Amino acid sequence: QLVVGNSRGNVLVYNRQSRKKVSVLGKHPRKITCGCWSQKDNKLALGSDDCTLTVSNEIGDTLEQTELKHAPCEMCFATQKTSASQRNDPDAPETHISINMGGKSR
């Protein structure tokens, strides 16, 4: 999958296998500043200058939206490994998103 976000907050998702483009309008009202794909379950996280984080599926449906204190500048999906067995499990789900908000925390 390839995702392109623009300064108006719109997203275009291109599926290379099916060669189809899905235009997702109005994902964010302001510029999309960062994004990442989860490797395990094809979720897309996007951050914007409007200080929101959205998590969507591979066709652009919003699964979750969260307000942030500051605009994010980068992010990545992560796995919380709480037990010894999970530390060695490559199929553990990516249940967390780590977000860099430019060093701002308040």
PDB file of N, CA, C and O in Angstrom, residues 4-40:
ATOM      1  N   VAL A   4      -0.659   8.784   0.346  1.00  0.00           N
ATOM      2  CA  VAL A   4      -0.199  10.150   0.133  1.00  0.00           C
ATOM      3  C   VAL A   4      -1.167  11.071   0.854  1.00  0.00           C
ATOM      4  O   VAL A   4      -2.378  10.990   0.652  1.00  0.00           O
ATOM      5  N   GLY A   5      -0.613  11.925   1.715  1.00  0.00           N
ATOM      6  CA  GLY A   5      -1.424  12.916   2.408  1.00  0.00           C
ATOM      7  C   GLY A   5      -1.046  14.301   1.913  1.00  0.00           C
ATOM      8  O   GLY A   5       0.097  14.523   1.518  1.00  0.00           O
ATOM      9  N   ASN A   6      -1.996  15.226   1.925  1.00  0.00           N
ATOM     10  CA  ASN A   6      -1.677  16.562   1.421  1.00  0.00           C
ATOM     11  C   ASN A   6      -1.879  17.631   2.487  1.00  0.00           C
ATOM     12  O   ASN A   6      -2.267  17.344   3.610  1.00  0.00           O
ATOM     13  N   SER A   7      -1.609  18.865   2.106  1.00  0.00           N
ATOM     14  CA  SER A   7      -1.679  19.985   3.054  1.00  0.00           C
ATOM     15  C   SER A   7      -3.112  20.324   3.470  1.00  0.00           C
ATOM     16  O   SER A   7      -3.319  21.063   4.415  1.00  0.00           O
ATOM     17  N   ARG A   8      -4.088  19.774   2.792  1.00  0.00           N
ATOM     18  CA  ARG A   8      -5.489  20.013   3.144  1.00  0.00           C
ATOM     19  C   ARG A   8      -6.063  18.911   4.023  1.00  0.00           C
ATOM     20  O   ARG A   8      -7.246  18.920   4.341  1.00  0.00           O
ATOM     21  N   GLY A   9      -5.236  17.928   4.387  1.00  0.00           N
ATOM     22  CA  GLY A   9      -5.686  16.859   5.267  1.00  0.00           C
ATOM     23  C   GLY A   9      -6.342  15.691   4.570  1.00  0.00           C
ATOM     24  O   GLY A   9      -6.882  14.801   5.217  1.00  0.00           O
ATOM     25  N   ASN A  10      -6.314  15.653   3.243  1.00  0.00           N
ATOM     26  CA  ASN A  10      -6.897  14.553   2.498  1.00  0.00           C
ATOM     27  C   ASN A  10      -5.861  13.466   2.272  1.00  0.00           C
ATOM     28  O   ASN A  10      -4.662  13.716   2.269  1.00  0.00           O
ATOM     29  N   VAL A  11      -6.331  12.237   2.035  1.00  0.00           N
ATOM     30  CA  VAL A  11      -5.461  11.079   1.882  1.00  0.00           C
ATOM     31  C   VAL A  11      -5.855  10.303   0.631  1.00  0.00           C
ATOM     32  O   VAL A  11      -7.038  10.156   0.327  1.00  0.00           O
ATOM     33  N   LEU A  12      -4.839   9.792  -0.064  1.00  0.00           N
ATOM     34  CA  LEU A  12      -5.057   8.897  -1.196  1.00  0.00           C
ATOM     35  C   LEU A  12      -4.336   7.598  -0.871  1.00  0.00           C
ATOM     36  O   LEU A  12      -3.140   7.609  -0.562  1.00  0.00           O
ATOM     37  N   VAL A  13      -5.068   6.475  -0.895  1.00  0.00           N
ATOM     38  CA  VAL A  13      -4.495   5.158  -0.628  1.00  0.00           C
ATOM     39  C   VAL A  13      -4.437   4.405  -1.949  1.00  0.00           C
ATOM     40  O   VAL A  13      -5.448   4.268  -2.633  1.00  0.00           O
ATOM     41  N   TYR A  14      -3.244   3.920  -2.311  1.00  0.00           N
ATOM     42  CA  TYR A  14      -3.069   3.156  -3.545  1.00  0.00           C
ATOM     43  C   TYR A  14      -2.703   1.722  -3.183  1.00  0.00           C
ATOM     44  O   TYR A  14      -1.727   1.479  -2.478  1.00  0.00           O
ATOM     45  N   ASN A  15      -3.494   0.767  -3.667  1.00  0.00           N
ATOM     46  CA  ASN A  15      -3.222  -0.650  -3.465  1.00  0.00           C
ATOM     47  C   ASN A  15      -2.519  -1.180  -4.696  1.00  0.00           C
ATOM     48  O   ASN A  15      -3.110  -1.244  -5.779  1.00  0.00           O
ATOM     49  N   ARG A  16      -1.260  -1.541  -4.548  1.00  0.00           N
ATOM     50  CA  ARG A  16      -0.450  -1.987  -5.683  1.00  0.00           C
ATOM     51  C   ARG A  16      -0.948  -3.299  -6.272  1.00  0.00           C
ATOM     52  O   ARG A  16      -0.896  -3.496  -7.482  1.00  0.00           O
ATOM     53  N   GLN A  17      -1.448  -4.202  -5.431  1.00  0.00           N
ATOM     54  CA  GLN A  17      -1.918  -5.495  -5.932  1.00  0.00           C
ATOM     55  C   GLN A  17      -3.160  -5.355  -6.798  1.00  0.00           C
ATOM     56  O   GLN A  17      -3.250  -5.940  -7.865  1.00  0.00           O
ATOM     57  N   SER A  18      -4.134  -4.580  -6.337  1.00  0.00           N
ATOM     58  CA  SER A  18      -5.373  -4.422  -7.103  1.00  0.00           C
ATOM     59  C   SER A  18      -5.304  -3.260  -8.089  1.00  0.00           C
ATOM     60  O   SER A  18      -6.179  -3.108  -8.922  1.00  0.00           O
ATOM     61  N   ARG A  19      -4.253  -2.426  -7.963  1.00  0.00           N
ATOM     62  CA  ARG A  19      -4.073  -1.241  -8.799  1.00  0.00           C
ATOM     63  C   ARG A  19      -5.243  -0.268  -8.693  1.00  0.00           C
ATOM     64  O   ARG A  19      -5.649   0.371  -9.663  1.00  0.00           O
ATOM     65  N   LYS A  20      -5.778  -0.162  -7.479  1.00  0.00           N
ATOM     66  CA  LYS A  20      -6.902   0.734  -7.243  1.00  0.00           C
ATOM     67  C   LYS A  20      -6.471   1.848  -6.300  1.00  0.00           C
ATOM     68  O   LYS A  20      -5.689   1.645  -5.385  1.00  0.00           O
ATOM     69  N   LYS A  21      -7.043   3.040  -6.540  1.00  0.00           N
ATOM     70  CA  LYS A  21      -6.819   4.191  -5.678  1.00  0.00           C
ATOM     71  C   LYS A  21      -8.111   4.479  -4.913  1.00  0.00           C
ATOM     72  O   LYS A  21      -9.189   4.450  -5.495  1.00  0.00           O
ATOM     73  N   VAL A  22      -7.956   4.750  -3.634  1.00  0.00           N
ATOM     74  CA  VAL A  22      -9.092   5.136  -2.805  1.00  0.00           C
ATOM     75  C   VAL A  22      -8.796   6.522  -2.255  1.00  0.00           C
ATOM     76  O   VAL A  22      -7.811   6.721  -1.552  1.00  0.00           O
ATOM     77  N   SER A  23      -9.641   7.474  -2.599  1.00  0.00           N
ATOM     78  CA  SER A  23      -9.476   8.831  -2.115  1.00  0.00           C
ATOM     79  C   SER A  23     -10.268   8.985  -0.826  1.00  0.00           C
ATOM     80  O   SER A  23     -11.458   8.677  -0.781  1.00  0.00           O
ATOM     81  N   VAL A  24      -9.600   9.435   0.226  1.00  0.00           N
ATOM     82  CA  VAL A  24     -10.245   9.631   1.520  1.00  0.00           C
ATOM     83  C   VAL A  24     -10.210  11.121   1.816  1.00  0.00           C
ATOM     84  O   VAL A  24      -9.174  11.674   2.161  1.00  0.00           O
ATOM     85  N   LEU A  25     -11.332  11.779   1.665  1.00  0.00           N
ATOM     86  CA  LEU A  25     -11.411  13.218   1.874  1.00  0.00           C
ATOM     87  C   LEU A  25     -11.776  13.530   3.313  1.00  0.00           C
ATOM     88  O   LEU A  25     -12.526  12.791   3.944  1.00  0.00           O
ATOM     89  N   GLY A  26     -11.212  14.605   3.829  1.00  0.00           N
ATOM     90  CA  GLY A  26     -11.585  15.083   5.142  1.00  0.00           C
ATOM     91  C   GLY A  26     -11.073  14.262   6.311  1.00  0.00           C
ATOM     92  O   GLY A  26     -11.667  14.285   7.376  1.00  0.00           O
ATOM     93  N   LYS A  27      -9.981  13.534   6.116  1.00  0.00           N
ATOM     94  CA  LYS A  27      -9.419  12.769   7.223  1.00  0.00           C
ATOM     95  C   LYS A  27      -8.968  13.713   8.341  1.00  0.00           C
ATOM     96  O   LYS A  27      -9.155  13.440   9.508  1.00  0.00           O
ATOM     97  N   HIS A  28      -8.372  14.831   7.953  1.00  0.00           N
ATOM     98  CA  HIS A  28      -7.951  15.870   8.896  1.00  0.00           C
ATOM     99  C   HIS A  28      -8.256  17.233   8.266  1.00  0.00           C
ATOM    100  O   HIS A  28      -8.134  17.390   7.054  1.00  0.00           O
ATOM    101  N   PRO A  29      -8.622  18.251   9.059  1.00  0.00           N
ATOM    102  CA  PRO A  29      -8.875  19.573   8.495  1.00  0.00           C
ATOM    103  C   PRO A  29      -7.604  20.372   8.191  1.00  0.00           C
ATOM    104  O   PRO A  29      -7.671  21.384   7.505  1.00  0.00           O
ATOM    105  N   ARG A  30      -6.452  19.930   8.703  1.00  0.00           N
ATOM    106  CA  ARG A  30      -5.188  20.634   8.467  1.00  0.00           C
ATOM    107  C   ARG A  30      -4.150  19.658   7.928  1.00  0.00           C
ATOM    108  O   ARG A  30      -4.407  18.470   7.792  1.00  0.00           O
ATOM    109  N   LYS A  31      -2.961  20.153   7.675  1.00  0.00           N
ATOM    110  CA  LYS A  31      -1.892  19.390   7.043  1.00  0.00           C
ATOM    111  C   LYS A  31      -1.547  18.113   7.815  1.00  0.00           C
ATOM    112  O   LYS A  31      -1.399  18.130   9.035  1.00  0.00           O
ATOM    113  N   ILE A  32      -1.399  16.999   7.088  1.00  0.00           N
ATOM    114  CA  ILE A  32      -0.942  15.748   7.673  1.00  0.00           C
ATOM    115  C   ILE A  32       0.571  15.835   7.811  1.00  0.00           C
ATOM    116  O   ILE A  32       1.272  16.103   6.841  1.00  0.00           O
ATOM    117  N   THR A  33       1.067  15.628   9.023  1.00  0.00           N
ATOM    118  CA  THR A  33       2.491  15.823   9.300  1.00  0.00           C
ATOM    119  C   THR A  33       3.284  14.528   9.368  1.00  0.00           C
ATOM    120  O   THR A  33       4.495  14.533   9.183  1.00  0.00           O
ATOM    121  N   CYS A  34       2.617  13.407   9.667  1.00  0.00           N
ATOM    122  CA  CYS A  34       3.333  12.136   9.765  1.00  0.00           C
ATOM    123  C   CYS A  34       2.346  10.980   9.695  1.00  0.00           C
ATOM    124  O   CYS A  34       1.139  11.169   9.832  1.00  0.00           O
ATOM    125  N   GLY A  35       2.884   9.798   9.496  1.00  0.00           N
ATOM    126  CA  GLY A  35       2.060   8.602   9.444  1.00  0.00           C
ATOM    127  C   GLY A  35       2.899   7.352   9.499  1.00  0.00           C
ATOM    128  O   GLY A  35       4.116   7.402   9.320  1.00  0.00           O
ATOM    129  N   CYS A  36       2.243   6.226   9.760  1.00  0.00           N
ATOM    130  CA  CYS A  36       2.932   4.937   9.761  1.00  0.00           C
ATOM    131  C   CYS A  36       1.921   3.813   9.562  1.00  0.00           C
ATOM    132  O   CYS A  36       0.743   3.961   9.862  1.00  0.00           O
ATOM    133  N   TRP A  37       2.415   2.686   9.011  1.00  0.00           N
ATOM    134  CA  TRP A  37       1.625   1.463   8.833  1.00  0.00           C
ATOM    135  C   TRP A  37       1.979   0.494   9.935  1.00  0.00           C
ATOM    136  O   TRP A  37       3.139   0.376  10.309  1.00  0.00           O
ATOM    137  N   SER A  38       1.000  -0.240  10.435  1.00  0.00           N
ATOM    138  CA  SER A  38       1.313  -1.361  11.320  1.00  0.00           C
ATOM    139  C   SER A  38       1.672  -2.528  10.415  1.00  0.00           C
ATOM    140  O   SER A  38       1.055  -2.733   9.371  1.00  0.00           O
ATOM    141  N   GLN A  39       2.682  -3.258  10.778  1.00  0.00           N
ATOM    142  CA  GLN A  39       3.125  -4.374   9.950  1.00  0.00           C
ATOM    143  C   GLN A  39       2.251  -5.598  10.123  1.00  0.00           C
ATOM    144  O   GLN A  39       2.171  -6.436   9.236  1.00  0.00           O
ATOM    145  N   LYS A  40       1.581  -5.712  11.250  1.00  0.00           N
ATOM    146  CA  LYS A  40       0.836  -6.930  11.558  1.00  0.00           C
ATOM    147  C   LYS A  40      -0.588  -6.938  11.005  1.00  0.00           C
ATOM    148  O   LYS A  40      -1.046  -7.927  10.471  1.00  0.00           O
TER     149      LYS A  40
END
